[in-house]
């Protein structure tokens, strides 16, 4: 593992569920509670395990999955009893069909750089999800790249609108200072991939912060993130 990747993993692993990011995690917590979700959860693109540990705190028996071994090393250091698996991004997920009650991906789709890979990701998420299960997909809205956020700096020239599907976008995580290069996909792109996987969107949650809370920037006016709540067609929820 290179020193750069080790430092990146260490800084990201300790990023709290706070600030701008907390808006998306609040949706996950509220929906898991409202739907009474329990059982086995798969955290796809778990990175250094922050989201996996969060899902565990909600009572879900969580397995983390990621393509970056350096991130998984850090995840295991922070959660010795957790389950974390490495996989190749273009390969099937290493699990049998209908294994998980809940599948979650937090900002993982931003790391996918082709439509084919995005479709593969959605199809594999659908394959391992049980018939009555729920899939939550967290990603950035187009508005994310043109506003001011407590936990992210998006003042980069490549983020100038109009954004095009498949283009490079950049954000700096605050206060960690980690710069991440991602791929922009539109709402239409996500919906096409989700529907192409035989799934349907129950709701697209657009969380904003309460004006009664102090310390926010544009979070009280604009949703930085969207959380797609996705089901299989035969689900009875």
PDB file of C-alpha atoms in Angstrom:
ATOM      1  CA  UNK A   1       0.000   0.000   0.000  1.00  0.00           C
ATOM      2  CA  UNK A   2       1.466   3.402  -0.954  1.00  0.00           C
ATOM      3  CA  UNK A   3       1.935   6.124   1.637  1.00  0.00           C
ATOM      4  CA  UNK A   4      -0.483   8.355  -0.300  1.00  0.00           C
ATOM      5  CA  UNK A   5      -3.281   5.757  -0.237  1.00  0.00           C
ATOM      6  CA  UNK A   6      -2.640   4.981   3.434  1.00  0.00           C
ATOM      7  CA  UNK A   7      -2.923   8.664   4.371  1.00  0.00           C
ATOM      8  CA  UNK A   8      -6.026   9.078   2.200  1.00  0.00           C
ATOM      9  CA  UNK A   9      -7.689   6.068   3.819  1.00  0.00           C
ATOM     10  CA  UNK A  10      -6.760   7.216   7.312  1.00  0.00           C
ATOM     11  CA  UNK A  11      -8.196  10.712   6.814  1.00  0.00           C
ATOM     12  CA  UNK A  12     -11.385   9.490   5.152  1.00  0.00           C
ATOM     13  CA  UNK A  13     -11.947   6.728   7.708  1.00  0.00           C
ATOM     14  CA  UNK A  14     -12.197   9.250  10.499  1.00  0.00           C
ATOM     15  CA  UNK A  15     -14.527  11.634   8.624  1.00  0.00           C
ATOM     16  CA  UNK A  16     -17.539  11.937  10.957  1.00  0.00           C
ATOM     17  CA  UNK A  17     -21.168  11.472  10.027  1.00  0.00           C
ATOM     18  CA  UNK A  18     -21.703  15.187  10.420  1.00  0.00           C
ATOM     19  CA  UNK A  19     -22.114  18.406   8.486  1.00  0.00           C
ATOM     20  CA  UNK A  20     -23.388  18.188   4.932  1.00  0.00           C
ATOM     21  CA  UNK A  21     -22.971  14.409   4.814  1.00  0.00           C
ATOM     22  CA  UNK A  22     -25.309  13.997   7.778  1.00  0.00           C
ATOM     23  CA  UNK A  23     -28.273  15.034   5.621  1.00  0.00           C
ATOM     24  CA  UNK A  24     -28.002  11.832   3.580  1.00  0.00           C
ATOM     25  CA  UNK A  25     -27.345   9.661   6.613  1.00  0.00           C
ATOM     26  CA  UNK A  26     -30.418  11.114   8.330  1.00  0.00           C
ATOM     27  CA  UNK A  27     -32.532   9.869   5.431  1.00  0.00           C
ATOM     28  CA  UNK A  28     -31.037   6.384   5.760  1.00  0.00           C
ATOM     29  CA  UNK A  29     -31.694   6.313   9.498  1.00  0.00           C
ATOM     30  CA  UNK A  30     -35.251   7.595   9.114  1.00  0.00           C
ATOM     31  CA  UNK A  31     -36.162   5.161   6.340  1.00  0.00           C
ATOM     32  CA  UNK A  32     -34.587   2.125   8.011  1.00  0.00           C
ATOM     33  CA  UNK A  33     -36.617   2.935  11.109  1.00  0.00           C
ATOM     34  CA  UNK A  34     -39.842   3.769   9.284  1.00  0.00           C
ATOM     35  CA  UNK A  35     -39.726   0.581   7.214  1.00  0.00           C
ATOM     36  CA  UNK A  36     -38.654  -1.573  10.152  1.00  0.00           C
ATOM     37  CA  UNK A  37     -35.686  -2.886   8.175  1.00  0.00           C
ATOM     38  CA  UNK A  38     -33.499  -5.537   9.764  1.00  0.00           C
ATOM     39  CA  UNK A  39     -31.317  -8.465   8.817  1.00  0.00           C
ATOM     40  CA  UNK A  40     -28.376  -8.584   6.437  1.00  0.00           C
ATOM     41  CA  UNK A  41     -27.136  -5.416   4.750  1.00  0.00           C
ATOM     42  CA  UNK A  42     -24.548  -4.972   2.022  1.00  0.00           C
ATOM     43  CA  UNK A  43     -22.575  -1.720   1.947  1.00  0.00           C
ATOM     44  CA  UNK A  44     -21.313  -1.502  -1.646  1.00  0.00           C
ATOM     45  CA  UNK A  45     -18.276   0.739  -1.953  1.00  0.00           C
ATOM     46  CA  UNK A  46     -17.798   0.821   1.801  1.00  0.00           C
ATOM     47  CA  UNK A  47     -14.363   2.445   1.573  1.00  0.00           C
ATOM     48  CA  UNK A  48     -12.789   2.722   4.998  1.00  0.00           C
ATOM     49  CA  UNK A  49     -15.976   1.494   6.655  1.00  0.00           C
ATOM     50  CA  UNK A  50     -17.637   4.723   7.792  1.00  0.00           C
ATOM     51  CA  UNK A  51     -20.985   3.834   6.206  1.00  0.00           C
ATOM     52  CA  UNK A  52     -20.715   0.197   7.305  1.00  0.00           C
ATOM     53  CA  UNK A  53     -20.236   1.208  10.914  1.00  0.00           C
ATOM     54  CA  UNK A  54     -23.193   3.581  10.585  1.00  0.00           C
ATOM     55  CA  UNK A  55     -25.436   0.806   9.236  1.00  0.00           C
ATOM     56  CA  UNK A  56     -24.313  -1.465  12.061  1.00  0.00           C
ATOM     57  CA  UNK A  57     -25.358   1.244  14.533  1.00  0.00           C
ATOM     58  CA  UNK A  58     -28.874   0.965  13.061  1.00  0.00           C
ATOM     59  CA  UNK A  59     -28.976  -2.734  13.936  1.00  0.00           C
ATOM     60  CA  UNK A  60     -28.218  -4.098  10.467  1.00  0.00           C
ATOM     61  CA  UNK A  61     -25.841  -7.041  10.099  1.00  0.00           C
ATOM     62  CA  UNK A  62     -23.560  -5.302   7.652  1.00  0.00           C
ATOM     63  CA  UNK A  63     -21.027  -6.597   5.154  1.00  0.00           C
ATOM     64  CA  UNK A  64     -18.727  -4.087   3.475  1.00  0.00           C
ATOM     65  CA  UNK A  65     -17.599  -4.466  -0.135  1.00  0.00           C
ATOM     66  CA  UNK A  66     -14.978  -2.366  -1.917  1.00  0.00           C
ATOM     67  CA  UNK A  67     -12.445  -2.453  -4.753  1.00  0.00           C
ATOM     68  CA  UNK A  68      -9.715  -0.615  -2.800  1.00  0.00           C
ATOM     69  CA  UNK A  69      -7.650  -2.852  -0.534  1.00  0.00           C
ATOM     70  CA  UNK A  70      -6.044   0.114   1.247  1.00  0.00           C
ATOM     71  CA  UNK A  71      -9.458   1.352   2.325  1.00  0.00           C
ATOM     72  CA  UNK A  72     -10.445  -2.116   3.514  1.00  0.00           C
ATOM     73  CA  UNK A  73      -7.263  -2.400   5.573  1.00  0.00           C
ATOM     74  CA  UNK A  74      -8.277   0.750   7.403  1.00  0.00           C
ATOM     75  CA  UNK A  75     -11.874  -0.466   7.776  1.00  0.00           C
ATOM     76  CA  UNK A  76     -10.684  -3.677   9.439  1.00  0.00           C
ATOM     77  CA  UNK A  77      -8.388  -1.739  11.763  1.00  0.00           C
ATOM     78  CA  UNK A  78     -11.326   0.343  13.004  1.00  0.00           C
ATOM     79  CA  UNK A  79     -13.820  -2.528  13.063  1.00  0.00           C
ATOM     80  CA  UNK A  80     -11.988  -5.756  13.834  1.00  0.00           C
ATOM     81  CA  UNK A  81     -15.230  -7.708  14.139  1.00  0.00           C
ATOM     82  CA  UNK A  82     -16.695  -6.435  10.882  1.00  0.00           C
ATOM     83  CA  UNK A  83     -17.013  -8.243   7.559  1.00  0.00           C
ATOM     84  CA  UNK A  84     -15.181  -6.575   4.679  1.00  0.00           C
ATOM     85  CA  UNK A  85     -14.630  -8.060   1.226  1.00  0.00           C
ATOM     86  CA  UNK A  86     -12.524  -7.046  -1.768  1.00  0.00           C
ATOM     87  CA  UNK A  87     -13.894  -7.409  -5.287  1.00  0.00           C
ATOM     88  CA  UNK A  88     -13.048  -6.380  -8.832  1.00  0.00           C
ATOM     89  CA  UNK A  89     -15.334  -3.622 -10.057  1.00  0.00           C
ATOM     90  CA  UNK A  90     -16.138  -5.362 -13.341  1.00  0.00           C
ATOM     91  CA  UNK A  91     -16.840  -8.738 -11.723  1.00  0.00           C
ATOM     92  CA  UNK A  92     -20.051 -10.006 -10.123  1.00  0.00           C
ATOM     93  CA  UNK A  93     -20.454  -9.254  -6.433  1.00  0.00           C
ATOM     94  CA  UNK A  94     -19.073 -12.272  -4.518  1.00  0.00           C
ATOM     95  CA  UNK A  95     -22.457 -13.280  -3.069  1.00  0.00           C
ATOM     96  CA  UNK A  96     -25.347 -15.522  -4.045  1.00  0.00           C
ATOM     97  CA  UNK A  97     -28.547 -14.038  -5.461  1.00  0.00           C
ATOM     98  CA  UNK A  98     -31.074 -12.679  -2.937  1.00  0.00           C
ATOM     99  CA  UNK A  99     -28.618 -12.636  -0.040  1.00  0.00           C
ATOM    100  CA  UNK A 100     -29.331  -9.217   1.471  1.00  0.00           C
ATOM    101  CA  UNK A 101     -32.359  -7.499   2.986  1.00  0.00           C
ATOM    102  CA  UNK A 102     -30.812  -4.069   2.459  1.00  0.00           C
ATOM    103  CA  UNK A 103     -28.260  -2.866  -0.087  1.00  0.00           C
ATOM    104  CA  UNK A 104     -26.709   0.563   0.403  1.00  0.00           C
ATOM    105  CA  UNK A 105     -24.219   2.579  -1.623  1.00  0.00           C
ATOM    106  CA  UNK A 106     -23.110   5.998  -0.383  1.00  0.00           C
ATOM    107  CA  UNK A 107     -21.585   8.086  -3.177  1.00  0.00           C
ATOM    108  CA  UNK A 108     -20.105   4.943  -4.787  1.00  0.00           C
ATOM    109  CA  UNK A 109     -21.793   5.569  -8.143  1.00  0.00           C
ATOM    110  CA  UNK A 110     -19.746   8.768  -8.493  1.00  0.00           C
ATOM    111  CA  UNK A 111     -16.651   6.610  -8.938  1.00  0.00           C
ATOM    112  CA  UNK A 112     -18.145   4.784 -11.933  1.00  0.00           C
ATOM    113  CA  UNK A 113     -16.841   6.200 -15.204  1.00  0.00           C
ATOM    114  CA  UNK A 114     -18.910   4.451 -17.906  1.00  0.00           C
ATOM    115  CA  UNK A 115     -22.584   3.758 -18.569  1.00  0.00           C
ATOM    116  CA  UNK A 116     -21.810   0.048 -18.949  1.00  0.00           C
ATOM    117  CA  UNK A 117     -20.166  -0.071 -15.536  1.00  0.00           C
ATOM    118  CA  UNK A 118     -23.035   1.900 -13.999  1.00  0.00           C
ATOM    119  CA  UNK A 119     -25.521  -0.600 -15.428  1.00  0.00           C
ATOM    120  CA  UNK A 120     -23.418  -3.521 -14.156  1.00  0.00           C
ATOM    121  CA  UNK A 121     -23.375  -1.956 -10.677  1.00  0.00           C
ATOM    122  CA  UNK A 122     -27.159  -1.574 -10.583  1.00  0.00           C
ATOM    123  CA  UNK A 123     -27.754  -5.056 -11.970  1.00  0.00           C
ATOM    124  CA  UNK A 124     -25.498  -6.663  -9.375  1.00  0.00           C
ATOM    125  CA  UNK A 125     -27.145  -4.648  -6.597  1.00  0.00           C
ATOM    126  CA  UNK A 126     -30.498  -5.979  -7.818  1.00  0.00           C
ATOM    127  CA  UNK A 127     -29.251  -9.573  -8.069  1.00  0.00           C
ATOM    128  CA  UNK A 128     -28.101  -9.812  -4.448  1.00  0.00           C
ATOM    129  CA  UNK A 129     -31.171  -7.997  -3.057  1.00  0.00           C
ATOM    130  CA  UNK A 130     -33.973 -10.147  -1.680  1.00  0.00           C
ATOM    131  CA  UNK A 131     -37.438  -9.772  -3.214  1.00  0.00           C
ATOM    132  CA  UNK A 132     -38.766  -7.736  -0.286  1.00  0.00           C
ATOM    133  CA  UNK A 133     -35.483  -5.878   0.232  1.00  0.00           C
ATOM    134  CA  UNK A 134     -34.681  -2.196  -0.188  1.00  0.00           C
ATOM    135  CA  UNK A 135     -31.781  -0.602  -2.048  1.00  0.00           C
ATOM    136  CA  UNK A 136     -30.604   2.894  -1.089  1.00  0.00           C
ATOM    137  CA  UNK A 137     -28.361   4.779  -3.509  1.00  0.00           C
ATOM    138  CA  UNK A 138     -26.806   8.036  -2.274  1.00  0.00           C
ATOM    139  CA  UNK A 139     -25.257  10.436  -4.769  1.00  0.00           C
ATOM    140  CA  UNK A 140     -24.780  14.133  -5.511  1.00  0.00           C
ATOM    141  CA  UNK A 141     -27.389  16.330  -7.138  1.00  0.00           C
ATOM    142  CA  UNK A 142     -26.347  18.602 -10.045  1.00  0.00           C
ATOM    143  CA  UNK A 143     -26.832  21.510  -7.630  1.00  0.00           C
ATOM    144  CA  UNK A 144     -24.078  20.117  -5.412  1.00  0.00           C
ATOM    145  CA  UNK A 145     -21.436  21.458  -7.793  1.00  0.00           C
ATOM    146  CA  UNK A 146     -22.556  25.110  -7.770  1.00  0.00           C
ATOM    147  CA  UNK A 147     -23.314  25.901  -4.117  1.00  0.00           C
ATOM    148  CA  UNK A 148     -21.542  26.385  -0.792  1.00  0.00           C
ATOM    149  CA  UNK A 149     -21.462  23.508   1.688  1.00  0.00           C
ATOM    150  CA  UNK A 150     -20.211  23.068   5.224  1.00  0.00           C
ATOM    151  CA  UNK A 151     -18.341  19.843   4.506  1.00  0.00           C
ATOM    152  CA  UNK A 152     -17.370  20.140   0.825  1.00  0.00           C
ATOM    153  CA  UNK A 153     -15.623  22.699  -1.357  1.00  0.00           C
ATOM    154  CA  UNK A 154     -16.692  22.464  -5.016  1.00  0.00           C
ATOM    155  CA  UNK A 155     -14.989  25.585  -6.380  1.00  0.00           C
ATOM    156  CA  UNK A 156     -13.206  23.906  -9.287  1.00  0.00           C
ATOM    157  CA  UNK A 157     -13.324  24.981 -12.949  1.00  0.00           C
ATOM    158  CA  UNK A 158     -14.431  21.556 -14.182  1.00  0.00           C
ATOM    159  CA  UNK A 159     -17.634  21.920 -12.140  1.00  0.00           C
ATOM    160  CA  UNK A 160     -18.866  24.884 -14.180  1.00  0.00           C
ATOM    161  CA  UNK A 161     -22.353  24.158 -15.565  1.00  0.00           C
ATOM    162  CA  UNK A 162     -23.793  22.834 -17.715  1.00  0.00           C
ATOM    163  CA  UNK A 163     -22.471  19.464 -16.610  1.00  0.00           C
ATOM    164  CA  UNK A 164     -22.425  16.607 -19.097  1.00  0.00           C
ATOM    165  CA  UNK A 165     -23.035  12.944 -18.353  1.00  0.00           C
ATOM    166  CA  UNK A 166     -19.745  11.117 -17.892  1.00  0.00           C
ATOM    167  CA  UNK A 167     -17.621  14.211 -17.329  1.00  0.00           C
ATOM    168  CA  UNK A 168     -15.056  14.639 -14.555  1.00  0.00           C
ATOM    169  CA  UNK A 169     -16.089  16.635 -11.474  1.00  0.00           C
ATOM    170  CA  UNK A 170     -14.096  17.463  -8.348  1.00  0.00           C
ATOM    171  CA  UNK A 171     -14.760  18.119  -4.677  1.00  0.00           C
ATOM    172  CA  UNK A 172     -12.554  18.762  -1.663  1.00  0.00           C
ATOM    173  CA  UNK A 173     -13.710  17.200   1.606  1.00  0.00           C
ATOM    174  CA  UNK A 174     -13.631  19.658   4.499  1.00  0.00           C
ATOM    175  CA  UNK A 175     -11.841  19.718   6.915  1.00  0.00           C
ATOM    176  CA  UNK A 176      -9.878  16.620   5.848  1.00  0.00           C
ATOM    177  CA  UNK A 177      -8.577  18.300   2.689  1.00  0.00           C
ATOM    178  CA  UNK A 178      -9.015  15.116   0.640  1.00  0.00           C
ATOM    179  CA  UNK A 179      -9.640  15.947  -3.029  1.00  0.00           C
ATOM    180  CA  UNK A 180     -11.840  13.456  -4.874  1.00  0.00           C
ATOM    181  CA  UNK A 181     -12.247  13.242  -8.646  1.00  0.00           C
ATOM    182  CA  UNK A 182     -15.617  11.799  -9.599  1.00  0.00           C
ATOM    183  CA  UNK A 183     -17.870  11.286 -12.602  1.00  0.00           C
ATOM    184  CA  UNK A 184     -21.076  13.241 -13.086  1.00  0.00           C
ATOM    185  CA  UNK A 185     -24.239  11.316 -13.920  1.00  0.00           C
ATOM    186  CA  UNK A 186     -27.641  12.956 -14.265  1.00  0.00           C
ATOM    187  CA  UNK A 187     -30.883  11.937 -12.615  1.00  0.00           C
ATOM    188  CA  UNK A 188     -31.972  10.527 -15.976  1.00  0.00           C
ATOM    189  CA  UNK A 189     -28.793   8.407 -16.158  1.00  0.00           C
ATOM    190  CA  UNK A 190     -29.425   6.932 -12.715  1.00  0.00           C
ATOM    191  CA  UNK A 191     -33.074   6.240 -13.451  1.00  0.00           C
ATOM    192  CA  UNK A 192     -32.218   4.524 -16.721  1.00  0.00           C
ATOM    193  CA  UNK A 193     -29.654   2.259 -15.008  1.00  0.00           C
ATOM    194  CA  UNK A 194     -32.001   1.468 -12.112  1.00  0.00           C
ATOM    195  CA  UNK A 195     -34.867   0.598 -14.436  1.00  0.00           C
ATOM    196  CA  UNK A 196     -32.468  -1.349 -16.672  1.00  0.00           C
ATOM    197  CA  UNK A 197     -31.672  -3.529 -13.668  1.00  0.00           C
ATOM    198  CA  UNK A 198     -35.352  -4.405 -13.296  1.00  0.00           C
ATOM    199  CA  UNK A 199     -35.821  -2.166 -10.263  1.00  0.00           C
ATOM    200  CA  UNK A 200     -38.117   0.760  -9.633  1.00  0.00           C
ATOM    201  CA  UNK A 201     -37.721   3.923  -7.591  1.00  0.00           C
ATOM    202  CA  UNK A 202     -40.163   4.249  -4.722  1.00  0.00           C
ATOM    203  CA  UNK A 203     -38.928   7.746  -3.886  1.00  0.00           C
ATOM    204  CA  UNK A 204     -36.008  10.077  -4.558  1.00  0.00           C
ATOM    205  CA  UNK A 205     -35.327  11.833  -1.258  1.00  0.00           C
ATOM    206  CA  UNK A 206     -33.826  15.349  -1.469  1.00  0.00           C
ATOM    207  CA  UNK A 207     -32.774  16.253   2.079  1.00  0.00           C
ATOM    208  CA  UNK A 208     -32.217  19.832   3.231  1.00  0.00           C
ATOM    209  CA  UNK A 209     -31.227  21.140   6.652  1.00  0.00           C
ATOM    210  CA  UNK A 210     -33.601  22.785   9.080  1.00  0.00           C
ATOM    211  CA  UNK A 211     -33.348  26.571   9.245  1.00  0.00           C
ATOM    212  CA  UNK A 212     -33.621  26.274  13.002  1.00  0.00           C
ATOM    213  CA  UNK A 213     -30.181  24.654  13.091  1.00  0.00           C
ATOM    214  CA  UNK A 214     -27.126  26.887  13.125  1.00  0.00           C
ATOM    215  CA  UNK A 215     -23.940  26.551  11.117  1.00  0.00           C
ATOM    216  CA  UNK A 216     -25.288  25.657   7.685  1.00  0.00           C
ATOM    217  CA  UNK A 217     -24.476  27.372   4.394  1.00  0.00           C
ATOM    218  CA  UNK A 218     -26.696  26.534   1.389  1.00  0.00           C
ATOM    219  CA  UNK A 219     -27.892  23.257   2.957  1.00  0.00           C
ATOM    220  CA  UNK A 220     -31.093  24.923   4.212  1.00  0.00           C
ATOM    221  CA  UNK A 221     -32.120  25.989   0.693  1.00  0.00           C
ATOM    222  CA  UNK A 222     -30.768  23.364  -1.706  1.00  0.00           C
ATOM    223  CA  UNK A 223     -30.426  19.585  -1.478  1.00  0.00           C
ATOM    224  CA  UNK A 224     -26.780  18.611  -2.065  1.00  0.00           C
ATOM    225  CA  UNK A 225     -27.631  14.925  -2.264  1.00  0.00           C
ATOM    226  CA  UNK A 226     -30.327  12.600  -3.526  1.00  0.00           C
ATOM    227  CA  UNK A 227     -31.128   9.271  -1.889  1.00  0.00           C
ATOM    228  CA  UNK A 228     -32.884   6.883  -4.269  1.00  0.00           C
ATOM    229  CA  UNK A 229     -35.058   4.375  -2.412  1.00  0.00           C
ATOM    230  CA  UNK A 230     -35.322   1.426  -4.779  1.00  0.00           C
ATOM    231  CA  UNK A 231     -37.385  -1.777  -4.744  1.00  0.00           C
ATOM    232  CA  UNK A 232     -37.852  -4.889  -6.831  1.00  0.00           C
ATOM    233  CA  UNK A 233     -41.066  -4.941  -8.875  1.00  0.00           C
ATOM    234  CA  UNK A 234     -42.505  -7.835  -6.869  1.00  0.00           C
ATOM    235  CA  UNK A 235     -41.948  -6.182  -3.495  1.00  0.00           C
ATOM    236  CA  UNK A 236     -45.150  -5.555  -1.542  1.00  0.00           C
ATOM    237  CA  UNK A 237     -44.019  -2.541   0.470  1.00  0.00           C
TER     238      UNK A 237
END
